[in-house]
PDB file of C-alpha atoms in Angstrom:
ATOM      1  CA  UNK A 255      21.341 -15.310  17.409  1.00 36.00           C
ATOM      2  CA  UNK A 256      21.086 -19.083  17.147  1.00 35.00           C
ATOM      3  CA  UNK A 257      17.390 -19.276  17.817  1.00 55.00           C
ATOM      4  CA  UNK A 258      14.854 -18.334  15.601  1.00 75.00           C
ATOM      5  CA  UNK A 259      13.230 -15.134  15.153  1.00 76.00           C
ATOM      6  CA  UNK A 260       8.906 -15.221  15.529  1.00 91.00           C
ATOM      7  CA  UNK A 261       8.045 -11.705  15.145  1.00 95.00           C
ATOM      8  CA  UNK A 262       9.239  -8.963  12.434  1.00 96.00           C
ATOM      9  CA  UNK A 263       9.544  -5.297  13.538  1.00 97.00           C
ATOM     10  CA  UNK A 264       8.676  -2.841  11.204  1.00 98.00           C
ATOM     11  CA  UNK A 265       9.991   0.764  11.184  1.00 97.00           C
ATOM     12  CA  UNK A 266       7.137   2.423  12.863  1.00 97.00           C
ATOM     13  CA  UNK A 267       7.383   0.081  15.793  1.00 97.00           C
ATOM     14  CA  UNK A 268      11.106   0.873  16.236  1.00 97.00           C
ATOM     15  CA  UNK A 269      10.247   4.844  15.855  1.00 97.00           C
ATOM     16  CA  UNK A 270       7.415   4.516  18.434  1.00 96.00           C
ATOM     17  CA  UNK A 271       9.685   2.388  20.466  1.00 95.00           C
ATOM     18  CA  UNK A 272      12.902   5.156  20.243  1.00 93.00           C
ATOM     19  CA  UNK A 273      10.628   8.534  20.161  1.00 94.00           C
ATOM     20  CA  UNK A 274       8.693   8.941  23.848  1.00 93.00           C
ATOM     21  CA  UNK A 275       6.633  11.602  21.769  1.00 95.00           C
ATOM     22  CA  UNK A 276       5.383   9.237  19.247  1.00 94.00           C
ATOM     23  CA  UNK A 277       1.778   8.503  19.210  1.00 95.00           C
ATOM     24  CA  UNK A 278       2.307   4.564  18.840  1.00 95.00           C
ATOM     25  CA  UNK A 279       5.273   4.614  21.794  1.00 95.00           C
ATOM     26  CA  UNK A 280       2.883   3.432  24.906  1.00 96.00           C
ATOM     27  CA  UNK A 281       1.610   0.700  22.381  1.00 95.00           C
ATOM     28  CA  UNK A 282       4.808  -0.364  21.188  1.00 96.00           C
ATOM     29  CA  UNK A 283       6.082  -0.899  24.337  1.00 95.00           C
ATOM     30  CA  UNK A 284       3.458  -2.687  25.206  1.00 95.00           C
ATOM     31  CA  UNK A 285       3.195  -5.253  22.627  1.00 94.00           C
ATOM     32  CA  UNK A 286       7.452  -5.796  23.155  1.00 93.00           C
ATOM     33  CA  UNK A 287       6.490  -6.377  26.712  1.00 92.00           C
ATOM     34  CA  UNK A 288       3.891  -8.951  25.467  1.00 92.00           C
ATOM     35  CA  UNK A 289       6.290 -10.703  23.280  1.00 91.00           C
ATOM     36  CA  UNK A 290       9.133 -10.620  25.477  1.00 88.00           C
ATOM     37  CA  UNK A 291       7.476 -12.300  28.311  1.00 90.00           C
ATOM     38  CA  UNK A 292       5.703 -15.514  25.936  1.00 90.00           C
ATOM     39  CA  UNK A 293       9.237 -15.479  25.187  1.00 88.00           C
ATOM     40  CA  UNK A 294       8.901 -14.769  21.219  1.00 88.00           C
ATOM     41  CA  UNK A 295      11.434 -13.658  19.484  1.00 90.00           C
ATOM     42  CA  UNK A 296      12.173 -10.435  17.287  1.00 93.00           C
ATOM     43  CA  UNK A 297      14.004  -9.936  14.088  1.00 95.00           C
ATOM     44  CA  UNK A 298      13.923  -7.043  11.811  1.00 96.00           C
ATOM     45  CA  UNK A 299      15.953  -6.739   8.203  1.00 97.00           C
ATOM     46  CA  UNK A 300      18.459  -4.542   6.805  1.00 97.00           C
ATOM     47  CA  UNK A 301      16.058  -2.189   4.553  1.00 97.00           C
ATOM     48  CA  UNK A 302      13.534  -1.775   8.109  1.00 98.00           C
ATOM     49  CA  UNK A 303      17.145  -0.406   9.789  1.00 98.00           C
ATOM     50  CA  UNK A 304      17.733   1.898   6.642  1.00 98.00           C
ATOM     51  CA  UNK A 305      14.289   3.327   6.372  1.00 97.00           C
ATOM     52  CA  UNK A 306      14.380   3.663  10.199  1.00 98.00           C
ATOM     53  CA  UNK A 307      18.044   5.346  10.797  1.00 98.00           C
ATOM     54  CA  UNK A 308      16.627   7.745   7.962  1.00 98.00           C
ATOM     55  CA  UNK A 309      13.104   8.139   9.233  1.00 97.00           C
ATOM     56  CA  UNK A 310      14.651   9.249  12.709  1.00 97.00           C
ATOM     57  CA  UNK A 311      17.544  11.443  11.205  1.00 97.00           C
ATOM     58  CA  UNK A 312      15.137  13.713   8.656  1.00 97.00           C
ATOM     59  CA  UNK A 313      11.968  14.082  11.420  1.00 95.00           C
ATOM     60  CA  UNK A 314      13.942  14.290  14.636  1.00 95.00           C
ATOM     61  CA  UNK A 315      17.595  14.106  14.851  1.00 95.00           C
ATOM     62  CA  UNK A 316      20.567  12.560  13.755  1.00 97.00           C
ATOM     63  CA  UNK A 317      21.388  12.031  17.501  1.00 96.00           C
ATOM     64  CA  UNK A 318      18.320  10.067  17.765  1.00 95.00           C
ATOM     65  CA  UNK A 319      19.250   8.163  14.491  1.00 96.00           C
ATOM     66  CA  UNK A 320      23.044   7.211  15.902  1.00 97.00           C
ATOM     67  CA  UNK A 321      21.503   5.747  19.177  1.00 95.00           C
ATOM     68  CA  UNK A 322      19.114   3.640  16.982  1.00 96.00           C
ATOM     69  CA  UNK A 323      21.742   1.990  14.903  1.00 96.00           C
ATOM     70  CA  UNK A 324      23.947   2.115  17.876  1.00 96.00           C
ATOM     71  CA  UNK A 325      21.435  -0.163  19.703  1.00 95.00           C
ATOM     72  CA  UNK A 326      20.892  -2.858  16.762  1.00 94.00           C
ATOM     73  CA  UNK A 327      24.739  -2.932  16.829  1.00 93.00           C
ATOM     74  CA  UNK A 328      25.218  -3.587  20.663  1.00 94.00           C
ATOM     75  CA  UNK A 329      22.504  -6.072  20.991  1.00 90.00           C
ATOM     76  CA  UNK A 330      21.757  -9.524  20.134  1.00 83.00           C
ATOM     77  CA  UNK A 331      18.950  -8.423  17.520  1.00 88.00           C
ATOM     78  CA  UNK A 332      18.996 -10.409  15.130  1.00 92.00           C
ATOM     79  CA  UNK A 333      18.898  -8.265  11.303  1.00 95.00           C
ATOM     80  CA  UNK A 334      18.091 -10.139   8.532  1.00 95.00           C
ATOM     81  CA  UNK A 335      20.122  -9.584   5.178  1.00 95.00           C
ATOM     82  CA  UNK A 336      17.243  -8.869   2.319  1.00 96.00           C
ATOM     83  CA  UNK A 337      19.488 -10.963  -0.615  1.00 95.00           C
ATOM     84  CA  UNK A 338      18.704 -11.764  -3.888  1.00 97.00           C
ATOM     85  CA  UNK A 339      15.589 -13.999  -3.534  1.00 97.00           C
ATOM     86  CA  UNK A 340      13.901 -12.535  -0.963  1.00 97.00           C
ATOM     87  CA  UNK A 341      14.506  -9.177  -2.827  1.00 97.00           C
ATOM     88  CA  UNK A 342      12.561 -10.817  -5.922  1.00 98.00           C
ATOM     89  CA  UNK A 343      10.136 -11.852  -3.811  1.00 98.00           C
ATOM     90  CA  UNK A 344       9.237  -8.117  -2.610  1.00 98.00           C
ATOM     91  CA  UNK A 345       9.861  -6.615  -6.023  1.00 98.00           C
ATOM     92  CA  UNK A 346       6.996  -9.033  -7.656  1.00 98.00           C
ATOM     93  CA  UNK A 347       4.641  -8.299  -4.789  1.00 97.00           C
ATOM     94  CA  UNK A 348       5.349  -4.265  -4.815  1.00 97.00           C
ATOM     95  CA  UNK A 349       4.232  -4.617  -8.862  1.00 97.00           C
ATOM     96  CA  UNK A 350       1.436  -6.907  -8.255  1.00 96.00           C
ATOM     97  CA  UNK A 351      -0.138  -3.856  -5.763  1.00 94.00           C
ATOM     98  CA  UNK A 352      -3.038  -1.919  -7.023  1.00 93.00           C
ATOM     99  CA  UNK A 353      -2.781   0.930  -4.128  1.00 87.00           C
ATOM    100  CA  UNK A 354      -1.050   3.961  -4.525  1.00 92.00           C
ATOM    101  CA  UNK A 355       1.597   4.634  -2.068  1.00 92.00           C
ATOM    102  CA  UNK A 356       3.354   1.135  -1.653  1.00 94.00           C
ATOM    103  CA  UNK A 357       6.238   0.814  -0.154  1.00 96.00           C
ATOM    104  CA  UNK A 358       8.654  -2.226  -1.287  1.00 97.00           C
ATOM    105  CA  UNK A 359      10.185  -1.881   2.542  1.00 97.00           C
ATOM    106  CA  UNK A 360       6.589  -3.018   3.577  1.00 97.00           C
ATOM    107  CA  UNK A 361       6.795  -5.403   0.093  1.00 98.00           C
ATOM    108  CA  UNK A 362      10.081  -7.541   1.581  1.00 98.00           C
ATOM    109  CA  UNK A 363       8.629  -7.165   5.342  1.00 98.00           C
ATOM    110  CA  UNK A 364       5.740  -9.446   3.763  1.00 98.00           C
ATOM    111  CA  UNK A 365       7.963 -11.558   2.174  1.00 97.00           C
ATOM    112  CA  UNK A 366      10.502 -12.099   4.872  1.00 97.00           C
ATOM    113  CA  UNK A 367       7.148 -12.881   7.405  1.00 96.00           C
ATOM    114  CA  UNK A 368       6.372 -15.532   4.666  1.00 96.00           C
ATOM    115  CA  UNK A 369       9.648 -17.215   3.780  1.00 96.00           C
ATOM    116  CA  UNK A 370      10.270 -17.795   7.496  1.00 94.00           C
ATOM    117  CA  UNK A 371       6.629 -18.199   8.418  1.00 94.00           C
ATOM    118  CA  UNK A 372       6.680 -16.146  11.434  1.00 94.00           C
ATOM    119  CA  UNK A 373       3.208 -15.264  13.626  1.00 91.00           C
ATOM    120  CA  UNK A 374       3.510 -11.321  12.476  1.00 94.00           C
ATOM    121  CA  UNK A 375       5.063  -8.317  12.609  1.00 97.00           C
ATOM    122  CA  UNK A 376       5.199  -5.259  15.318  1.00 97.00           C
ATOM    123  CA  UNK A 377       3.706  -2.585  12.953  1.00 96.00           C
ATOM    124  CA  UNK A 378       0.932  -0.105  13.039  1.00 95.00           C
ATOM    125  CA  UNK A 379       0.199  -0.789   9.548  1.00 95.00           C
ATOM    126  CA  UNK A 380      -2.732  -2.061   8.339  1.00 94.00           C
ATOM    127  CA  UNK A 381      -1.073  -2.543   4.705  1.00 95.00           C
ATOM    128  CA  UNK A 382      -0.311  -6.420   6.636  1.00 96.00           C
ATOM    129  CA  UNK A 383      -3.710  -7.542   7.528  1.00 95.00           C
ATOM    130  CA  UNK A 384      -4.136  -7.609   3.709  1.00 94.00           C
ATOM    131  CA  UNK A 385      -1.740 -10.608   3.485  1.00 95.00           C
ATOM    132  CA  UNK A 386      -3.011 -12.215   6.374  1.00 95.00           C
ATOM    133  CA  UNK A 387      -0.470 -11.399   8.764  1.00 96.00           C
ATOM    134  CA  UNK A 388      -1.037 -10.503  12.726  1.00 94.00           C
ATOM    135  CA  UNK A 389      -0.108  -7.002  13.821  1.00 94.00           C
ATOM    136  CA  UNK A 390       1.216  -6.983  17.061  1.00 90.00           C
ATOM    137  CA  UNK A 391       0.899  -3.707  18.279  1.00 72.00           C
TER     138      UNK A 391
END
């Protein structure tokens, strides 16, 4: 995808977007409608995919799982690669957090937001706001 990315989803968005049973799916769709039609972009990374396919696999189905990844891989969404910096970047912020129950996925989601400076990220989670970053969802 040549142009550039405004908006990170997170895992929960993509379950609530890919499970019609999930509590956040009405919202999600929503808030993709929203973004879609100002014409913002969407970008997720690598680890959101893993944690996702997974996610989907151990609560639902594997089924389920295959047609997620199976999506990302037929579409023009764009995935970004979590390298080395970007990686160093989410492992200093994960030790840096006070709270119990961190998750470095949600670590490199902040970091990736940053690095690019994009408006936010389609997530449920208010783990974000504490960085500053816009939910969309």
């Amino acid at each position: 995808m040549s142009e550039r990315a405004t908006f990170l989803v997170d895992s929960d968005a993509f379950i609530g977007l890919f499970i019609a049973t999930d509590v956040h799916h009405a919202r999600v769709k929503t808030a993709l409608s929203v973004i879609d039609q100002k014409g913002e972009l969407l970008a997720t990374t690598n680890f959101v995919v893993a944690e996702t396919a997974t996610l989907i696999s151990r609560r639902y189905a594997h089924a389920l799982a295959c047609r997620f990844v199976t999506f990302l891989q037929e579409s023009e969404f764009q995935v970004i690669d979590i390298g080395d910096y970007l990686r160093e970047q989410a492992q200093t912020l994960f030790i840096e957090q006070t709270l119990e129950k961190v998750s470095l996925i949600d670590c490199a989601n902040v970091a990736v937001v940053r690095y690019f400076g994009w408006q936010g990220i389609v997530s449920f989670d208010k783990f974000y706001t504490r960085f500053g970053i816009n939910l969309a969802g």
